[in-house]
PDB file of C-alpha atoms in Angstrom:
ATOM      1  CA  MET P  10     -12.421  -0.190   7.504  1.00  0.00           C
ATOM      2  CA  ILE P  11     -16.069  -0.656   8.422  1.00  0.00           C
ATOM      3  CA  SER P  12     -17.466  -3.935   7.090  1.00  0.00           C
ATOM      4  CA  SER P  13     -21.063  -4.503   6.014  1.00  0.00           C
ATOM      5  CA  GLU P  14     -21.486  -6.823   8.986  1.00  0.00           C
ATOM      6  CA  LEU P  15     -20.417  -4.051  11.354  1.00  0.00           C
ATOM      7  CA  LEU P  16     -22.793  -1.635   9.623  1.00  0.00           C
ATOM      8  CA  GLY P  17     -25.608  -4.081  10.439  1.00  0.00           C
ATOM      9  CA  ALA P  18     -24.722  -3.825  14.115  1.00  0.00           C
ATOM     10  CA  PHE P  19     -25.284  -0.054  14.032  1.00  0.00           C
ATOM     11  CA  GLN P  20     -29.038  -0.421  13.539  1.00  0.00           C
ATOM     12  CA  GLY P  21     -29.806  -0.653  17.223  1.00  0.00           C
ATOM     13  CA  ILE P  22     -31.583  -4.009  17.271  1.00  0.00           C
ATOM     14  CA  PHE P  23     -29.228  -4.973  20.073  1.00  0.00           C
ATOM     15  CA  PRO P  24     -28.919  -1.921  22.322  1.00  0.00           C
ATOM     16  CA  GLY P  25     -25.303  -0.801  22.261  1.00  0.00           C
ATOM     17  CA  VAL P  26     -23.448   0.991  25.025  1.00  0.00           C
ATOM     18  CA  ILE P  27     -21.226   4.033  25.255  1.00  0.00           C
ATOM     19  CA  THR P  28     -18.538   4.347  27.911  1.00  0.00           C
ATOM     20  CA  THR P  29     -16.865   7.506  29.104  1.00  0.00           C
ATOM     21  CA  VAL P  30     -14.480   8.281  31.953  1.00  0.00           C
ATOM     22  CA  SER P  31     -15.014  10.950  34.602  1.00  0.00           C
ATOM     23  CA  LYS P  32     -12.232  13.217  35.813  1.00  0.00           C
ATOM     24  CA  GLU P  33     -12.162  11.048  38.949  1.00  0.00           C
ATOM     25  CA  ASN P  34     -11.349   8.095  36.639  1.00  0.00           C
ATOM     26  CA  ILE P  35     -14.678   6.379  37.145  1.00  0.00           C
ATOM     27  CA  PRO P  36     -16.154   4.641  34.091  1.00  0.00           C
ATOM     28  CA  ASN P  37     -19.695   5.483  33.049  1.00  0.00           C
ATOM     29  CA  LEU P  38     -21.879   3.232  30.914  1.00  0.00           C
ATOM     30  CA  SER P  39     -24.981   4.305  29.052  1.00  0.00           C
ATOM     31  CA  TYR P  40     -27.161   2.569  26.481  1.00  0.00           C
ATOM     32  CA  ILE P  41     -27.409   3.984  22.998  1.00  0.00           C
ATOM     33  CA  SER P  42     -30.155   3.500  20.484  1.00  0.00           C
ATOM     34  CA  GLN P  43     -28.208   3.903  17.296  1.00  0.00           C
ATOM     35  CA  VAL P  44     -24.791   4.406  15.770  1.00  0.00           C
ATOM     36  CA  HIS P  45     -24.787   6.151  12.408  1.00  0.00           C
ATOM     37  CA  TYR P  46     -22.079   5.696   9.775  1.00  0.00           C
ATOM     38  CA  ILE P  47     -20.751   8.972   8.343  1.00  0.00           C
ATOM     39  CA  ASP P  48     -17.562   7.732   6.674  1.00  0.00           C
ATOM     40  CA  ASN P  49     -14.749   5.305   7.465  1.00  0.00           C
ATOM     41  CA  GLU P  50     -13.311   7.696  10.044  1.00  0.00           C
ATOM     42  CA  HIS P  51     -16.408   9.215  11.632  1.00  0.00           C
ATOM     43  CA  LEU P  52     -19.564   7.979  13.334  1.00  0.00           C
ATOM     44  CA  ALA P  53     -22.554   9.715  14.903  1.00  0.00           C
ATOM     45  CA  ILE P  54     -24.222   8.518  18.084  1.00  0.00           C
ATOM     46  CA  SER P  55     -27.837   9.253  18.901  1.00  0.00           C
ATOM     47  CA  TRP P  56     -27.866  11.371  22.030  1.00  0.00           C
ATOM     48  CA  GLN P  57     -30.973  11.162  24.168  1.00  0.00           C
ATOM     49  CA  PHE P  58     -30.283  11.133  27.887  1.00  0.00           C
ATOM     50  CA  PHE P  59     -26.518  11.428  28.246  1.00  0.00           C
ATOM     51  CA  ASN P  60     -26.245  13.750  31.248  1.00  0.00           C
ATOM     52  CA  LYS P  61     -23.178  12.099  32.754  1.00  0.00           C
ATOM     53  CA  THR P  62     -21.759  11.175  29.368  1.00  0.00           C
ATOM     54  CA  TYR P  63     -21.891  14.807  28.273  1.00  0.00           C
ATOM     55  CA  LYS P  64     -20.190  15.946  31.486  1.00  0.00           C
ATOM     56  CA  ASN P  65     -17.443  13.334  31.203  1.00  0.00           C
ATOM     57  CA  ILE P  66     -16.724  14.170  27.585  1.00  0.00           C
ATOM     58  CA  GLN P  67     -15.977  17.772  28.550  1.00  0.00           C
ATOM     59  CA  ASP P  68     -13.177  16.434  30.770  1.00  0.00           C
ATOM     60  CA  ASN P  69     -12.022  13.520  28.615  1.00  0.00           C
ATOM     61  CA  PRO P  70     -13.017  13.365  24.925  1.00  0.00           C
ATOM     62  CA  ASN P  71     -12.245   9.652  24.658  1.00  0.00           C
ATOM     63  CA  PHE P  72     -15.200   7.325  24.528  1.00  0.00           C
ATOM     64  CA  SER P  73     -15.989   3.815  23.343  1.00  0.00           C
ATOM     65  CA  VAL P  74     -19.065   2.121  21.976  1.00  0.00           C
ATOM     66  CA  VAL P  75     -19.869  -1.586  21.847  1.00  0.00           C
ATOM     67  CA  VAL P  76     -22.260  -2.854  19.199  1.00  0.00           C
ATOM     68  CA  THR P  77     -23.591  -6.320  18.389  1.00  0.00           C
ATOM     69  CA  SER P  78     -24.789  -7.820  15.123  1.00  0.00           C
ATOM     70  CA  PRO P  79     -28.352  -9.145  15.425  1.00  0.00           C
ATOM     71  CA  THR P  80     -27.686 -11.708  12.691  1.00  0.00           C
ATOM     72  CA  THR P  81     -24.333 -13.225  13.698  1.00  0.00           C
ATOM     73  CA  PHE P  82     -23.870 -12.017  17.301  1.00  0.00           C
ATOM     74  CA  SER P  83     -20.488 -10.554  16.326  1.00  0.00           C
ATOM     75  CA  MET P  84     -19.437  -7.769  18.669  1.00  0.00           C
ATOM     76  CA  TRP P  85     -17.170  -4.780  18.202  1.00  0.00           C
ATOM     77  CA  LYS P  86     -15.681  -2.170  20.491  1.00  0.00           C
ATOM     78  CA  ILE P  87     -14.969   1.131  18.787  1.00  0.00           C
ATOM     79  CA  ASP P  88     -12.733   3.680  20.505  1.00  0.00           C
ATOM     80  CA  MET P  89     -13.432   7.252  19.446  1.00  0.00           C
ATOM     81  CA  ASN P  90     -12.657  10.907  20.126  1.00  0.00           C
ATOM     82  CA  PHE P  91     -15.492  13.368  20.555  1.00  0.00           C
ATOM     83  CA  ILE P  92     -15.590  16.097  17.891  1.00  0.00           C
ATOM     84  CA  GLU P  93     -18.904  17.925  18.300  1.00  0.00           C
ATOM     85  CA  SER P  94     -22.596  17.595  19.006  1.00  0.00           C
ATOM     86  CA  LEU P  95     -25.351  18.737  16.645  1.00  0.00           C
ATOM     87  CA  THR P  96     -28.999  19.517  17.305  1.00  0.00           C
ATOM     88  CA  GLU P  97     -30.131  20.246  13.764  1.00  0.00           C
ATOM     89  CA  GLY P  98     -29.263  19.703  10.120  1.00  0.00           C
ATOM     90  CA  ASP P  99     -29.616  16.981   7.521  1.00  0.00           C
ATOM     91  CA  LEU P 100     -27.656  14.389   9.494  1.00  0.00           C
ATOM     92  CA  PHE P 101     -29.697  15.097  12.622  1.00  0.00           C
ATOM     93  CA  ASP P 102     -32.929  14.703  10.638  1.00  0.00           C
ATOM     94  CA  GLU P 103     -31.748  11.461   9.066  1.00  0.00           C
ATOM     95  CA  ILE P 104     -30.845   9.937  12.424  1.00  0.00           C
ATOM     96  CA  GLU P 105     -34.066  11.169  13.972  1.00  0.00           C
ATOM     97  CA  MET P 106     -36.041   9.380  11.277  1.00  0.00           C
ATOM     98  CA  ALA P 107     -34.102   6.142  11.773  1.00  0.00           C
ATOM     99  CA  LEU P 108     -34.618   6.407  15.514  1.00  0.00           C
ATOM    100  CA  GLU P 109     -38.348   6.733  15.020  1.00  0.00           C
ATOM    101  CA  ALA P 110     -38.285   3.416  13.159  1.00  0.00           C
ATOM    102  CA  ILE P 111     -36.495   1.718  16.067  1.00  0.00           C
ATOM    103  CA  ALA P 112     -38.915   3.300  18.522  1.00  0.00           C
ATOM    104  CA  SER P 113     -41.838   2.012  16.548  1.00  0.00           C
ATOM    105  CA  MET P 114     -40.383  -1.493  16.505  1.00  0.00           C
ATOM    106  CA  TYR P 115     -40.032  -1.437  20.292  1.00  0.00           C
ATOM    107  CA  LYS P 116     -43.422   0.345  20.648  1.00  0.00           C
ATOM    108  CA  ALA P 117     -41.671   3.073  22.622  1.00  0.00           C
ATOM    109  CA  GLU P 118     -42.054   6.180  20.515  1.00  0.00           C
ATOM    110  CA  ASP P 119     -42.340   8.466  23.520  1.00  0.00           C
ATOM    111  CA  ILE P 120     -38.984   7.553  25.077  1.00  0.00           C
ATOM    112  CA  PHE P 121     -36.813   7.568  21.963  1.00  0.00           C
ATOM    113  CA  LYS P 122     -36.881  11.283  21.297  1.00  0.00           C
ATOM    114  CA  LEU P 123     -33.569  12.475  19.882  1.00  0.00           C
ATOM    115  CA  GLN P 124     -31.963  15.411  21.724  1.00  0.00           C
ATOM    116  CA  ALA P 125     -28.740  15.699  19.761  1.00  0.00           C
ATOM    117  CA  ILE P 126     -26.216  13.679  17.828  1.00  0.00           C
ATOM    118  CA  MET P 127     -22.651  13.213  18.903  1.00  0.00           C
ATOM    119  CA  ILE P 128     -19.976  13.115  16.192  1.00  0.00           C
ATOM    120  CA  GLY P 129     -16.809  11.173  16.906  1.00  0.00           C
ATOM    121  CA  LYS P 130     -13.604  10.264  15.107  1.00  0.00           C
ATOM    122  CA  ILE P 131     -12.721   6.582  15.109  1.00  0.00           C
ATOM    123  CA  VAL P 132      -9.464   5.764  16.899  1.00  0.00           C
ATOM    124  CA  SER P 133      -9.622   1.980  16.671  1.00  0.00           C
ATOM    125  CA  ILE P 134     -12.025  -0.880  16.012  1.00  0.00           C
ATOM    126  CA  GLU P 135     -11.658  -4.156  17.888  1.00  0.00           C
ATOM    127  CA  GLN P 136     -13.776  -7.177  17.067  1.00  0.00           C
ATOM    128  CA  GLN P 137     -14.588  -8.759  20.403  1.00  0.00           C
ATOM    129  CA  PHE P 138     -16.419 -11.798  19.015  1.00  0.00           C
ATOM    130  CA  ASP P 139     -16.437 -12.889  15.395  1.00  0.00           C
ATOM    131  CA  GLY P 140     -19.873 -14.497  15.212  1.00  0.00           C
ATOM    132  CA  TYR P 141     -21.291 -17.860  16.147  1.00  0.00           C
ATOM    133  CA  GLU P 142     -20.473 -19.447  12.787  1.00  0.00           C
ATOM    134  CA  ASN P 143     -16.819 -18.453  12.445  1.00  0.00           C
TER     135      ASN P 143
ATOM    136  CA  MET U  30     -24.343  -0.482  50.324  1.00  0.00           C
ATOM    137  CA  ILE U  31     -27.188  -2.959  50.642  1.00  0.00           C
ATOM    138  CA  VAL U  32     -28.790  -3.492  47.248  1.00  0.00           C
ATOM    139  CA  PRO U  33     -32.578  -3.247  47.655  1.00  0.00           C
ATOM    140  CA  GLU U  34     -34.690  -6.291  46.939  1.00  0.00           C
ATOM    141  CA  TYR U  35     -36.319  -4.553  43.994  1.00  0.00           C
ATOM    142  CA  TYR U  36     -33.063  -4.436  42.013  1.00  0.00           C
ATOM    143  CA  ILE U  37     -32.138  -7.959  43.029  1.00  0.00           C
ATOM    144  CA  ASN U  38     -35.438  -9.193  41.624  1.00  0.00           C
ATOM    145  CA  LEU U  39     -35.110  -7.142  38.444  1.00  0.00           C
ATOM    146  CA  ILE U  40     -31.677  -8.613  37.768  1.00  0.00           C
ATOM    147  CA  LYS U  41     -32.930 -12.129  38.479  1.00  0.00           C
ATOM    148  CA  LYS U  42     -35.503 -11.908  35.713  1.00  0.00           C
ATOM    149  CA  ARG U  43     -32.856 -12.702  33.096  1.00  0.00           C
ATOM    150  CA  ASP U  44     -34.593 -10.660  30.436  1.00  0.00           C
ATOM    151  CA  THR U  45     -31.935  -7.993  30.712  1.00  0.00           C
ATOM    152  CA  PHE U  46     -28.916  -6.988  28.680  1.00  0.00           C
ATOM    153  CA  GLY U  47     -25.805  -6.282  30.727  1.00  0.00           C
ATOM    154  CA  TYR U  48     -22.354  -4.800  30.230  1.00  0.00           C
ATOM    155  CA  LEU U  49     -19.356  -4.239  32.467  1.00  0.00           C
ATOM    156  CA  ALA U  50     -16.576  -1.684  32.217  1.00  0.00           C
ATOM    157  CA  CYS U  51     -13.383  -0.525  33.871  1.00  0.00           C
ATOM    158  CA  LEU U  52     -10.718   2.021  33.066  1.00  0.00           C
ATOM    159  CA  ASN U  53      -7.697   1.151  30.962  1.00  0.00           C
ATOM    160  CA  ASN U  54      -4.383   2.941  30.905  1.00  0.00           C
ATOM    161  CA  ASN U  55      -5.176   4.881  27.719  1.00  0.00           C
ATOM    162  CA  GLN U  56      -8.008   6.788  29.383  1.00  0.00           C
ATOM    163  CA  PHE U  57     -10.555   4.728  27.477  1.00  0.00           C
ATOM    164  CA  CYS U  58     -12.610   1.966  29.057  1.00  0.00           C
ATOM    165  CA  ASN U  59     -12.382  -1.760  28.789  1.00  0.00           C
ATOM    166  CA  VAL U  60     -15.982  -2.732  28.188  1.00  0.00           C
ATOM    167  CA  CYS U  61     -17.785  -5.884  27.111  1.00  0.00           C
ATOM    168  CA  ARG U  62     -21.044  -7.752  27.305  1.00  0.00           C
ATOM    169  CA  SER U  63     -21.833  -9.662  30.475  1.00  0.00           C
ATOM    170  CA  SER U  64     -23.418 -13.095  30.213  1.00  0.00           C
ATOM    171  CA  GLY U  65     -25.208 -12.979  33.520  1.00  0.00           C
ATOM    172  CA  ILE U  66     -25.486 -10.696  36.512  1.00  0.00           C
ATOM    173  CA  TYR U  67     -26.823 -11.333  39.965  1.00  0.00           C
ATOM    174  CA  VAL U  68     -26.567 -10.027  43.486  1.00  0.00           C
ATOM    175  CA  ILE U  69     -25.022 -12.052  46.283  1.00  0.00           C
ATOM    176  CA  ASP U  70     -25.199 -11.239  49.983  1.00  0.00           C
ATOM    177  CA  GLN U  71     -27.169  -8.078  49.163  1.00  0.00           C
ATOM    178  CA  GLU U  72     -24.121  -5.901  48.587  1.00  0.00           C
ATOM    179  CA  PHE U  73     -21.966  -7.826  46.157  1.00  0.00           C
ATOM    180  CA  LEU U  74     -22.784  -8.118  42.515  1.00  0.00           C
ATOM    181  CA  LYS U  75     -21.541 -11.081  40.544  1.00  0.00           C
ATOM    182  CA  THR U  76     -21.135 -10.731  36.801  1.00  0.00           C
ATOM    183  CA  ILE U  77     -20.190 -13.428  34.327  1.00  0.00           C
ATOM    184  CA  TYR U  78     -17.320 -12.224  32.169  1.00  0.00           C
ATOM    185  CA  MET U  79     -15.807 -13.905  29.139  1.00  0.00           C
ATOM    186  CA  PRO U  80     -12.119 -12.877  29.059  1.00  0.00           C
ATOM    187  CA  SER U  81     -11.782 -13.375  25.312  1.00  0.00           C
ATOM    188  CA  LEU U  82     -14.224 -10.491  24.701  1.00  0.00           C
ATOM    189  CA  SER U  83     -12.014  -7.998  26.515  1.00  0.00           C
ATOM    190  CA  PRO U  84      -8.740  -9.669  27.498  1.00  0.00           C
ATOM    191  CA  ASP U  85      -7.270  -6.708  29.400  1.00  0.00           C
ATOM    192  CA  LEU U  86     -10.318  -5.992  31.527  1.00  0.00           C
ATOM    193  CA  LEU U  87      -9.390  -8.264  34.410  1.00  0.00           C
ATOM    194  CA  LYS U  88      -5.747  -7.136  34.410  1.00  0.00           C
ATOM    195  CA  ASN U  89      -6.824  -3.494  34.490  1.00  0.00           C
ATOM    196  CA  LEU U  90      -9.321  -4.106  37.276  1.00  0.00           C
ATOM    197  CA  GLN U  91      -6.463  -5.374  39.389  1.00  0.00           C
ATOM    198  CA  ILE U  92      -4.664  -2.063  38.793  1.00  0.00           C
ATOM    199  CA  ASN U  93      -7.719   0.170  39.252  1.00  0.00           C
ATOM    200  CA  PRO U  94     -10.636  -1.659  40.907  1.00  0.00           C
ATOM    201  CA  GLN U  95     -13.266   0.930  39.998  1.00  0.00           C
ATOM    202  CA  MET U  96     -15.902  -1.007  38.082  1.00  0.00           C
ATOM    203  CA  THR U  97     -19.263  -0.280  36.498  1.00  0.00           C
ATOM    204  CA  VAL U  98     -22.033  -2.675  35.519  1.00  0.00           C
ATOM    205  CA  THR U  99     -25.243  -1.743  33.773  1.00  0.00           C
ATOM    206  CA  ILE U 100     -28.457  -3.638  33.168  1.00  0.00           C
ATOM    207  CA  LEU U 101     -31.323  -2.888  30.819  1.00  0.00           C
ATOM    208  CA  SER U 102     -34.671  -4.639  31.049  1.00  0.00           C
ATOM    209  CA  ASN U 103     -35.623  -5.551  27.510  1.00  0.00           C
ATOM    210  CA  TYR U 104     -39.334  -5.249  28.039  1.00  0.00           C
ATOM    211  CA  THR U 105     -39.714  -2.238  30.310  1.00  0.00           C
ATOM    212  CA  PHE U 106     -36.552  -0.283  29.329  1.00  0.00           C
ATOM    213  CA  GLU U 107     -35.790   0.103  33.008  1.00  0.00           C
ATOM    214  CA  CYS U 108     -32.069   0.659  33.199  1.00  0.00           C
ATOM    215  CA  TYR U 109     -29.722   0.914  36.167  1.00  0.00           C
ATOM    216  CA  GLN U 110     -26.019   1.428  36.529  1.00  0.00           C
ATOM    217  CA  PHE U 111     -24.119  -0.054  39.456  1.00  0.00           C
ATOM    218  CA  LYS U 112     -20.787   1.480  40.388  1.00  0.00           C
ATOM    219  CA  GLY U 113     -18.389  -0.027  42.863  1.00  0.00           C
ATOM    220  CA  LYS U 114     -15.114  -1.793  43.452  1.00  0.00           C
ATOM    221  CA  TYR U 115     -13.850  -5.036  42.019  1.00  0.00           C
ATOM    222  CA  CYS U 116     -13.186  -7.490  44.841  1.00  0.00           C
ATOM    223  CA  SER U 117     -12.198 -10.806  43.304  1.00  0.00           C
ATOM    224  CA  HIS U 118     -12.800 -13.276  40.528  1.00  0.00           C
ATOM    225  CA  GLU U 119     -13.316 -16.990  40.479  1.00  0.00           C
ATOM    226  CA  ASN U 120     -13.859 -19.852  38.083  1.00  0.00           C
ATOM    227  CA  ILE U 121     -17.411 -20.303  36.949  1.00  0.00           C
ATOM    228  CA  SER U 122     -19.372 -22.827  39.011  1.00  0.00           C
ATOM    229  CA  ASP U 123     -21.982 -25.267  37.732  1.00  0.00           C
ATOM    230  CA  GLU U 124     -24.655 -23.002  39.188  1.00  0.00           C
ATOM    231  CA  ASP U 125     -23.157 -19.977  37.389  1.00  0.00           C
ATOM    232  CA  GLU U 126     -23.045 -21.995  34.180  1.00  0.00           C
ATOM    233  CA  ARG U 127     -26.741 -22.789  34.459  1.00  0.00           C
ATOM    234  CA  PHE U 128     -27.477 -19.147  35.197  1.00  0.00           C
ATOM    235  CA  LYS U 129     -25.461 -18.093  32.157  1.00  0.00           C
ATOM    236  CA  ASP U 130     -27.358 -20.526  29.912  1.00  0.00           C
ATOM    237  CA  LYS U 131     -30.712 -19.185  31.077  1.00  0.00           C
ATOM    238  CA  TYR U 132     -29.499 -15.617  30.720  1.00  0.00           C
ATOM    239  CA  LEU U 133     -28.461 -16.281  27.117  1.00  0.00           C
ATOM    240  CA  GLN U 134     -31.797 -18.006  26.457  1.00  0.00           C
ATOM    241  CA  GLY U 135     -33.575 -14.886  27.677  1.00  0.00           C
ATOM    242  CA  MET U 136     -31.500 -12.641  25.425  1.00  0.00           C
ATOM    243  CA  VAL U 137     -31.985 -14.865  22.365  1.00  0.00           C
ATOM    244  CA  SER U 138     -35.708 -14.990  23.046  1.00  0.00           C
ATOM    245  CA  VAL U 139     -35.996 -11.201  23.154  1.00  0.00           C
ATOM    246  CA  ILE U 140     -34.079 -10.765  19.902  1.00  0.00           C
ATOM    247  CA  GLY U 141     -36.136 -13.597  18.391  1.00  0.00           C
ATOM    248  CA  GLU U 142     -39.294 -11.611  19.061  1.00  0.00           C
ATOM    249  CA  LEU U 143     -37.833  -8.901  16.841  1.00  0.00           C
ATOM    250  CA  GLY U 144     -37.381 -11.375  13.989  1.00  0.00           C
ATOM    251  CA  PHE U 145     -33.727 -12.350  14.417  1.00  0.00           C
ATOM    252  CA  ASN U 146     -32.871 -15.994  15.002  1.00  0.00           C
ATOM    253  CA  LEU U 147     -29.833 -16.308  17.250  1.00  0.00           C
ATOM    254  CA  ASP U 148     -30.541 -19.838  18.504  1.00  0.00           C
ATOM    255  CA  LYS U 149     -27.014 -20.876  17.492  1.00  0.00           C
ATOM    256  CA  VAL U 150     -25.656 -18.599  20.212  1.00  0.00           C
ATOM    257  CA  LEU U 151     -27.018 -21.122  22.706  1.00  0.00           C
ATOM    258  CA  THR U 152     -25.147 -24.082  21.256  1.00  0.00           C
ATOM    259  CA  GLY U 153     -22.300 -22.541  19.241  1.00  0.00           C
ATOM    260  CA  LYS U 154     -18.918 -21.288  20.241  1.00  0.00           C
ATOM    261  CA  TYR U 155     -20.173 -18.265  22.191  1.00  0.00           C
ATOM    262  CA  SER U 156     -21.800 -20.545  24.728  1.00  0.00           C
ATOM    263  CA  LYS U 157     -18.520 -22.441  25.058  1.00  0.00           C
ATOM    264  CA  LEU U 158     -16.234 -19.456  25.616  1.00  0.00           C
ATOM    265  CA  VAL U 159     -14.280 -19.635  28.834  1.00  0.00           C
ATOM    266  CA  ALA U 160     -16.025 -17.556  31.481  1.00  0.00           C
ATOM    267  CA  VAL U 161     -15.139 -16.364  34.971  1.00  0.00           C
ATOM    268  CA  THR U 162     -17.194 -14.514  37.526  1.00  0.00           C
ATOM    269  CA  LEU U 163     -16.206 -11.094  38.837  1.00  0.00           C
ATOM    270  CA  ILE U 164     -17.348  -9.964  42.246  1.00  0.00           C
ATOM    271  CA  MET U 165     -17.841  -6.270  42.910  1.00  0.00           C
ATOM    272  CA  ARG U 166     -18.975  -4.412  46.004  1.00  0.00           C
ATOM    273  CA  VAL U 167     -21.786  -2.078  45.024  1.00  0.00           C
ATOM    274  CA  GLU U 168     -21.255   1.512  46.185  1.00  0.00           C
ATOM    275  CA  GLU U 169     -23.747   3.509  44.114  1.00  0.00           C
ATOM    276  CA  ILE U 170     -26.770   2.903  41.916  1.00  0.00           C
ATOM    277  CA  TYR U 171     -27.851   5.306  39.172  1.00  0.00           C
ATOM    278  CA  GLU U 172     -31.118   5.328  37.303  1.00  0.00           C
ATOM    279  CA  GLN U 173     -30.735   5.347  33.522  1.00  0.00           C
ATOM    280  CA  THR U 174     -34.230   4.462  32.422  1.00  0.00           C
ATOM    281  CA  PRO U 175     -34.881   6.571  29.341  1.00  0.00           C
ATOM    282  CA  LYS U 176     -37.034   9.417  30.594  1.00  0.00           C
ATOM    283  CA  ARG U 177     -36.672  13.088  31.364  1.00  0.00           C
ATOM    284  CA  GLY U 178     -34.255  13.749  34.246  1.00  0.00           C
ATOM    285  CA  THR U 179     -32.715  10.316  34.185  1.00  0.00           C
ATOM    286  CA  GLY U 180     -29.101   9.721  35.154  1.00  0.00           C
ATOM    287  CA  ASN U 181     -29.399  10.697  38.780  1.00  0.00           C
ATOM    288  CA  LYS U 182     -27.907   8.771  41.625  1.00  0.00           C
ATOM    289  CA  ILE U 183     -30.580   6.866  43.461  1.00  0.00           C
ATOM    290  CA  ASN U 184     -30.958   8.069  47.024  1.00  0.00           C
ATOM    291  CA  LEU U 185     -32.017   4.840  48.618  1.00  0.00           C
ATOM    292  CA  LEU U 186     -33.247   6.522  51.779  1.00  0.00           C
ATOM    293  CA  ASN U 187     -35.910   8.355  49.798  1.00  0.00           C
ATOM    294  CA  HIS U 188     -36.405   5.813  47.076  1.00  0.00           C
ATOM    295  CA  VAL U 189     -39.863   4.375  46.748  1.00  0.00           C
ATOM    296  CA  ILE U 190     -40.530   1.733  44.114  1.00  0.00           C
TER     297      ILE U 190
END
């Protein structure tokens, strides 16, 4: 179940990361701008510059993201399986608009251009830190 | 590999976000936030790791030492990924503890500029989590700064900053 606190961590205030594994079993880390909630089993990741990530996912569809709440500093690791990538459609447009808002906040509109979105199925959610007040 | 001075200085600035990752036995990664990264002896990277964030990470590094650390400069969006081999770990020293505190101050300051007050991170339980330092030998550096063509391995022989 995805809590409202976890949803707040998807906004991209704290840059999250995505990890994949190459066929040589080498981990790859890449920053992500935004995680988008689809439903309790599926998330979309904004996909901007994931050259190595894309290559690794062809060999191993498992990936993980780590996100952090900007209000409580709670952190979660979400293990997922890659389903598909999309370059158009309502969901793409919605994420593109949200990304533009983040870009504007960081005054970096030119480097936040969305290339695609990556849809994944949630395998597990692990809370790594439960916030500074708990 | 000798880590060039440029990257050493970038990491020292403490206005970066950092993460570390290794492979686990389910073909996913163990990955968590780092609370401080710096370069020692020009080829070894030291990263401050809090075991409670990812309890299996250290155990899995001892099985497969392949390790990845990434840093992102909060102000310039410069981003680099360091790949290499885990060498050892040790208890956090007083100097590491001071480095960690300043690193967290830098992170809280950056988020504060965006309107989020995380001052309690500096005094609350996160700052008191048990931490150890992991030492890795750097083998490769990749550029991940968000721009067209990013993701390539940095060829240090031809690399001009």
